[in-house]
XYZ file of C-alpha atoms in Angstrom:
439
model
C -22.803 10.640 94.531
C -24.597 7.880 96.262
C -27.339 7.999 93.424
C -24.773 8.320 90.546
C -23.044 5.471 91.881
C -26.251 3.427 92.112
C -27.346 4.341 88.613
C -24.035 3.454 87.268
C -24.283 -0.034 88.835
C -27.625 -0.461 87.384
C -26.449 0.344 83.945
C -23.380 -2.040 84.139
C -25.709 -4.745 85.555
C -28.306 -4.258 82.546
C -25.137 -4.405 79.785
C -23.947 -7.721 81.316
C -27.504 -9.142 81.264
C -27.709 -7.980 77.677
C -24.231 -9.735 76.752
C -25.527 -12.722 78.517
C -28.468 -12.794 76.413
C -27.139 -11.618 73.018
C -23.552 -12.652 72.968
C -21.120 -11.211 70.167
C -20.405 -14.363 67.476
C -16.886 -14.704 67.239
C -15.120 -13.715 63.788
C -15.202 -16.780 61.055
C -12.857 -17.910 59.486
C -13.571 -16.178 56.136
C -13.703 -12.979 57.936
C -9.994 -13.629 59.827
C -8.510 -14.421 56.089
C -10.420 -11.239 54.732
C -8.889 -9.467 57.593
C -5.470 -10.794 56.999
C -5.572 -9.982 53.043
C -6.659 -6.607 54.178
C -3.537 -6.175 56.241
C -1.239 -7.504 53.561
C -2.725 -4.970 51.001
C -2.132 -1.967 53.541
C 1.493 -3.266 54.130
C 2.092 -3.680 50.510
C 0.543 0.019 50.100
C 2.707 1.313 52.406
C 5.682 -0.403 51.162
C 5.027 1.311 47.721
C 4.171 4.512 48.831
C 6.903 7.155 48.137
C 5.964 9.393 50.917
C 6.532 6.403 53.564
C 9.624 4.606 51.789
C 12.959 6.191 50.213
C 13.363 3.076 48.282
C 9.710 3.245 46.968
C 10.166 6.872 46.037
C 13.198 5.960 44.033
C 11.795 3.099 42.450
C 8.901 5.310 41.029
C 11.339 7.565 39.812
C 13.248 4.804 37.912
C 9.709 3.758 36.430
C 9.106 7.253 35.206
C 12.706 7.567 33.838
C 12.268 4.290 32.099
C 8.876 4.905 30.330
C 10.217 8.368 29.463
C 13.121 7.160 27.665
C 11.192 4.362 25.922
C 8.562 6.935 25.027
C 11.314 9.085 23.415
C 13.168 6.217 22.067
C 10.137 4.754 20.078
C 9.519 8.269 18.665
C 12.718 8.571 17.312
C 12.918 5.086 16.061
C 9.540 5.218 14.403
C 11.208 7.761 11.596
C 14.254 5.583 11.594
C 12.113 2.201 11.028
C 9.808 3.787 8.401
C 12.915 5.180 6.530
C 14.931 1.859 6.845
C 11.887 -0.403 5.980
C 11.096 1.801 2.915
C 14.493 1.863 1.739
C 14.623 -2.207 2.249
C 11.560 -2.835 0.413
C 12.427 -0.721 -2.629
C 15.828 -2.847 -2.928
C 13.550 -5.900 -2.498
C 11.152 -4.606 -5.388
C 14.102 -3.609 -7.403
C 15.723 -7.213 -6.858
C 12.473 -8.582 -7.578
C 12.041 -6.875 -10.911
C 15.765 -7.676 -11.865
C 14.610 -11.480 -11.278
C 11.391 -11.089 -13.339
C 13.592 -9.625 -16.184
C 16.192 -12.110 -16.153
C 13.376 -15.033 -16.130
C 11.610 -13.606 -19.326
C 15.147 -12.951 -21.095
C 16.225 -16.114 -20.474
C 12.780 -18.017 -21.506
C 12.785 -15.793 -24.695
C 16.252 -16.313 -25.413
C 16.039 -20.055 -25.098
C 13.549 -19.851 -27.579
C 15.310 -17.891 -29.921
C 18.155 -20.384 -29.724
C 16.121 -23.023 -30.381
C 15.488 -21.240 -33.798
C 18.890 -21.158 -34.161
C 19.446 -24.919 -33.749
C 16.918 -25.211 -36.045
C 18.454 -23.115 -38.684
C 21.955 -25.197 -38.123
C 19.874 -28.572 -38.539
C 18.640 -27.194 -42.151
C 21.711 -25.984 -43.136
C 22.568 -28.899 -45.321
C 19.261 -29.481 -46.855
C 18.952 -25.727 -47.878
C 22.180 -25.861 -49.895
C 20.902 -28.839 -51.651
C 17.795 -27.058 -52.236
C 15.785 -30.336 -50.750
C 12.304 -28.677 -50.292
C 10.693 -31.697 -49.319
C 13.151 -32.644 -46.439
C 12.898 -28.809 -45.345
C 9.038 -29.003 -45.333
C 9.488 -32.410 -43.228
C 12.176 -31.110 -40.992
C 9.681 -27.941 -40.043
C 6.578 -29.883 -39.887
C 8.437 -32.190 -37.227
C 9.735 -29.389 -35.351
C 6.193 -27.650 -35.217
C 4.851 -30.894 -33.879
C 7.332 -30.998 -31.233
C 6.903 -27.206 -30.310
C 2.868 -26.767 -30.327
C 3.482 -23.041 -29.303
C 4.871 -22.291 -32.661
C 2.295 -21.166 -35.366
C 4.209 -21.678 -38.313
C 8.024 -22.135 -39.428
C 9.477 -21.272 -42.896
C 13.001 -21.021 -44.466
C 14.235 -18.897 -47.103
C 17.296 -18.906 -49.431
C 19.980 -15.939 -49.537
C 17.605 -14.184 -52.140
C 14.710 -14.113 -49.558
C 12.305 -16.896 -51.492
C 10.559 -19.038 -49.088
C 11.839 -22.720 -50.123
C 10.411 -24.625 -47.110
C 7.511 -23.661 -44.723
C 4.738 -25.475 -42.660
C 2.194 -23.806 -44.558
C 2.824 -24.588 -48.146
C 0.796 -21.838 -49.722
C 3.605 -19.270 -48.952
C 6.246 -21.538 -50.781
C 8.102 -19.264 -53.677
C 7.203 -15.922 -52.001
C 9.810 -13.239 -51.430
C 9.484 -11.968 -48.017
C 12.659 -9.753 -47.401
C 10.593 -6.885 -47.717
C 9.364 -7.968 -44.212
C 12.111 -6.050 -41.785
C 11.962 -8.812 -39.069
C 12.893 -11.488 -41.648
C 15.773 -9.658 -43.627
C 16.730 -8.848 -39.817
C 17.905 -12.411 -39.177
C 20.319 -12.208 -42.187
C 22.799 -10.391 -39.596
C 21.929 -12.034 -35.992
C 18.876 -14.063 -34.339
C 15.997 -11.622 -33.896
C 13.023 -11.305 -31.966
C 10.141 -8.582 -32.112
C 6.397 -8.326 -31.492
C 3.990 -9.132 -34.286
C 0.426 -7.695 -34.227
C -2.585 -8.720 -35.977
C -6.470 -7.467 -35.958
C -7.032 -10.583 -34.106
C -3.908 -11.525 -32.189
C -0.411 -10.901 -30.718
C 2.484 -13.046 -31.490
C 6.122 -13.168 -31.225
C 8.508 -13.286 -34.406
C 11.656 -14.797 -34.116
C 14.346 -15.271 -37.101
C 18.066 -16.750 -37.242
C 20.675 -16.811 -40.080
C 21.158 -20.348 -41.652
C 25.020 -20.807 -42.549
C 27.051 -23.117 -44.422
C 30.434 -24.542 -43.096
C 32.344 -21.403 -44.017
C 30.046 -19.162 -42.244
C 28.636 -17.564 -45.083
C 24.790 -16.921 -44.490
C 22.762 -18.938 -47.098
C 19.315 -18.175 -45.956
C 16.917 -17.435 -42.889
C 14.577 -19.465 -40.752
C 11.617 -17.732 -39.713
C 9.095 -18.309 -37.042
C 6.084 -17.295 -35.282
C 5.212 -18.070 -31.505
C 1.576 -17.510 -30.245
C 0.968 -15.036 -27.242
C -0.486 -18.313 -25.258
C 3.173 -18.876 -24.970
C 3.880 -15.707 -23.532
C 0.855 -15.839 -21.118
C 1.965 -19.140 -19.428
C 5.463 -17.586 -19.020
C 3.919 -14.504 -17.423
C 1.789 -17.010 -15.019
C 4.817 -18.955 -14.258
C 6.960 -16.148 -12.972
C 6.486 -14.531 -9.675
C 7.542 -11.429 -8.109
C 8.216 -11.274 -4.437
C 7.187 -8.970 -3.172
C 4.634 -6.987 -5.002
C 3.251 -7.706 -8.372
C 4.744 -7.176 -11.894
C 3.363 -5.556 -14.987
C 4.434 -5.921 -18.577
C 4.328 -3.009 -20.854
C 4.717 -3.320 -24.648
C 6.683 -0.752 -26.678
C 3.639 1.406 -27.008
C 3.207 2.031 -23.330
C 0.422 -0.185 -22.895
C 0.093 -2.828 -19.995
C -0.017 -6.440 -21.956
C 0.173 -8.726 -18.502
C -0.705 -7.886 -14.778
C -3.431 -6.952 -12.667
C -6.493 -7.308 -14.700
C -7.722 -3.741 -13.619
C -4.592 -2.285 -15.817
C -4.478 -4.889 -18.617
C -4.971 -2.780 -21.858
C -4.654 0.499 -20.303
C -1.556 2.905 -20.951
C 0.778 3.006 -18.115
C 1.355 6.764 -18.233
C -2.252 7.002 -17.757
C -3.107 4.553 -15.013
C -1.546 6.516 -12.299
C -0.397 9.908 -10.982
C 3.405 9.826 -10.078
C 4.121 11.416 -6.842
C 7.191 13.522 -6.457
C 9.516 13.457 -3.274
C 8.316 15.927 -0.451
C 4.514 15.146 -1.679
C 2.266 15.722 1.846
C 0.507 12.518 0.528
C 3.697 10.319 1.319
C 4.073 11.670 5.043
C 2.279 8.265 6.392
C 5.762 6.761 5.203
C 7.716 8.649 7.459
C 10.105 9.316 4.751
C 9.428 11.913 1.790
C 10.858 9.565 -0.552
C 13.867 11.658 -1.487
C 16.053 8.737 -0.549
C 14.898 6.412 -2.679
C 16.944 4.702 -5.465
C 16.540 6.108 -8.847
C 14.373 3.470 -10.415
C 12.168 3.545 -7.768
C 8.900 5.795 -7.784
C 5.903 6.703 -5.737
C 2.676 6.352 -7.919
C -0.963 6.748 -6.874
C -3.160 4.411 -9.162
C -6.707 5.576 -10.319
C -9.150 4.619 -7.712
C -6.548 2.874 -5.503
C -3.948 3.702 -2.810
C -0.498 4.656 -3.129
C 2.290 2.141 -4.664
C 5.997 1.960 -4.699
C 7.121 1.490 -8.330
C 10.189 -0.256 -9.431
C 11.438 -0.172 -12.821
C 14.621 -2.211 -13.051
C 17.549 -2.104 -15.640
C 17.745 -4.161 -18.854
C 20.688 -5.881 -20.560
C 21.955 -4.061 -23.439
C 21.494 -7.172 -25.719
C 18.698 -8.524 -23.895
C 15.409 -9.951 -25.682
C 13.153 -7.613 -23.838
C 15.293 -4.573 -24.854
C 14.649 -5.921 -28.603
C 10.991 -6.156 -28.027
C 10.943 -2.911 -26.434
C 9.099 -4.462 -23.598
C 9.584 -3.051 -19.586
C 9.079 -4.924 -16.439
C 7.662 -3.012 -13.602
C 7.142 -4.114 -9.906
C 4.643 -2.590 -7.962
C 3.585 -2.784 -3.978
C 1.157 -1.101 -1.842
C 2.639 1.445 0.207
C 0.107 0.215 2.699
C 1.527 -3.066 3.275
C 4.943 -1.346 4.187
C 3.001 1.131 6.551
C 1.468 -1.919 8.194
C 4.760 -3.726 8.384
C 6.304 -0.975 9.832
C 3.762 -0.378 12.425
C 3.957 -3.744 13.711
C 7.644 -3.577 14.140
C 7.305 -0.234 15.957
C 4.567 -1.782 18.595
C 7.038 -4.791 19.053
C 9.961 -2.239 19.757
C 7.799 -0.195 21.870
C 6.642 -3.250 24.051
C 10.273 -4.305 24.135
C 11.269 -1.065 25.436
C 8.945 -0.657 28.087
C 9.439 -4.237 29.231
C 13.051 -3.698 29.519
C 12.184 -0.412 31.195
C 10.025 -2.134 33.662
C 12.566 -4.864 34.505
C 15.326 -1.907 34.972
C 13.205 -0.165 37.204
C 12.176 -3.220 39.449
C 15.956 -3.955 39.293
C 16.325 -0.356 40.429
C 13.739 -0.851 43.252
C 15.745 -3.796 44.547
C 18.874 -2.264 44.682
C 17.532 0.809 46.165
C 15.956 -1.041 48.954
C 19.027 -3.021 49.670
C 20.754 0.401 49.689
C 18.104 2.281 52.143
C 18.079 -0.872 54.264
C 20.407 0.419 56.684
C 18.124 3.992 56.686
C 15.182 1.537 57.740
C 17.084 0.221 60.554
C 17.336 3.605 62.131
C 13.799 4.292 61.195
C 12.367 1.224 62.851
C 14.580 1.853 66.133
C 13.043 5.374 66.175
C 9.427 3.917 65.750
C 10.318 1.248 68.690
C 11.708 4.157 70.867
C 8.471 6.328 70.039
C 6.414 3.140 71.212
C 8.359 2.798 74.517
C 9.635 -0.360 73.222
C 13.307 0.628 73.029
C 15.585 3.218 74.735
C 18.300 3.613 72.539
C 18.813 3.991 68.455
C 20.049 1.206 66.789
C 23.248 2.393 64.809
C 23.887 0.214 61.854
C 27.656 -1.148 61.512
C 30.004 1.006 59.286
C 30.939 4.947 58.818
C 28.771 5.749 56.088
C 26.201 8.631 55.832
C 23.364 5.891 57.389
C 25.706 5.195 60.509
C 26.517 8.897 61.259
C 22.862 9.634 61.249
C 22.320 6.987 63.574
C 25.099 7.664 65.330
C 23.902 11.470 66.079
C 20.371 10.375 66.719
C 21.432 8.344 69.387
C 23.527 10.947 71.241
C 20.590 13.165 70.777
C 18.257 10.764 72.263
C 20.662 10.041 75.123
C 21.071 13.581 75.925
C 17.598 14.172 76.005
C 17.070 11.285 78.468
C 20.003 12.553 80.606
C 18.231 15.987 80.604
C 15.029 14.461 81.491
C 16.475 12.534 84.199
C 18.125 15.637 85.823
C 14.770 17.573 85.469
C 13.244 14.544 87.314
C 15.831 14.792 90.317
C 15.415 18.751 90.401
C 11.754 18.467 90.495
C 11.894 15.808 93.219
C 14.369 17.854 95.258
C 11.868 21.114 94.691
C 8.942 19.180 95.972
C 10.860 18.173 99.014
C 11.882 21.567 99.735
C 8.171 22.696 99.316
C 6.670 20.125 101.624
C 9.441 20.859 104.302
C 8.873 24.509 103.855
C 5.132 23.802 104.081
C 5.500 21.725 107.435
C 7.312 24.809 108.842
C 4.869 27.303 108.055
C 1.973 25.035 109.424
C 4.442 24.302 112.936
C 4.735 28.297 113.298
C 1.304 28.981 112.790
C 0.332 26.672 115.393
C 2.909 28.028 117.683
C 1.775 31.475 117.222
C -1.955 30.659 118.303
């Protein structure tokens, strides 16, 4: 034993000598800061661990429910948003087509009315058969309206009595239907020649009694139509002008000169190729179609209605507005992402609020748990019971009574052990005394 104690003393002396020679440096400021940061992180992890905190478990449940609800709502809204946007874009296309049709109708009607005004101005000269004055008036009108190729005026029998081109004077032109049509009402139609297209306009010349005494005829160059087309815009989409033969006259350069029926493939409702719309197209208005152009994507096509007495109907023209479906889908996708983001944010806000409410509701249980930890650590002898009569208060009261009963039983057990020890000591002394006396 002496040798062991001596060896231990030498080892302790050597350790002390080593500590004096090589002291352990104290922790630096950065190390202490790192330790504090690590302690805060561990505390935070314990607070959000659902296995350690009832409030954290409730919070994570709320987060999961919020995300599931946001996902389900987004899936339901996806189809609804695409269907609604498709219908709205269709209506906007239809409105844009009606706007373009009205613009073209108004512009051509104004030109036709200007010819009617010229007819009114020439009425007296025509009745007097003043050819020189008629020619001067027509030439003045042409100088004021450069887009007019030529003008002429005929008498009631169809003979030209005045014209900007004197070579046609005296000819009978009633064999041309578009001129004879002017004996009834102001008329407009498309004219064609091997070299160009133009518009033909006629208006009746009447006297003071309303009787028709002649016809004013004019030809409007196609450049005026091109200027008009360039000035009219459709929003949304692009618009096409289709003539009476079904040929695209104005519109995207790739389609100009082609027959409308041949430039694309019409798609019927329930076609699998329109599945990316989120709508099969069966809910589209009657004048909205789906068409896939050659070498291009899918388009919405709007064919607006025409006025019964409009100039476009007389010409046999049709306005068509087209809109790429891809732009509708892209817009719908952007809205879906915004809705999903908003739903997710609202769900997270609701979850965080739920965690705060749950923590407040479970604070009374936390008081009991902390008190129990203090009892286990030996820092307290009683369970702190929250005030009130709810479940937390009843739980705390039951635990406190149980602890009190356990403490009473432990104290009683200690008294019994002490009495037993005393009796055992007395008995041992008595046995020792009897043994000595027997010797």
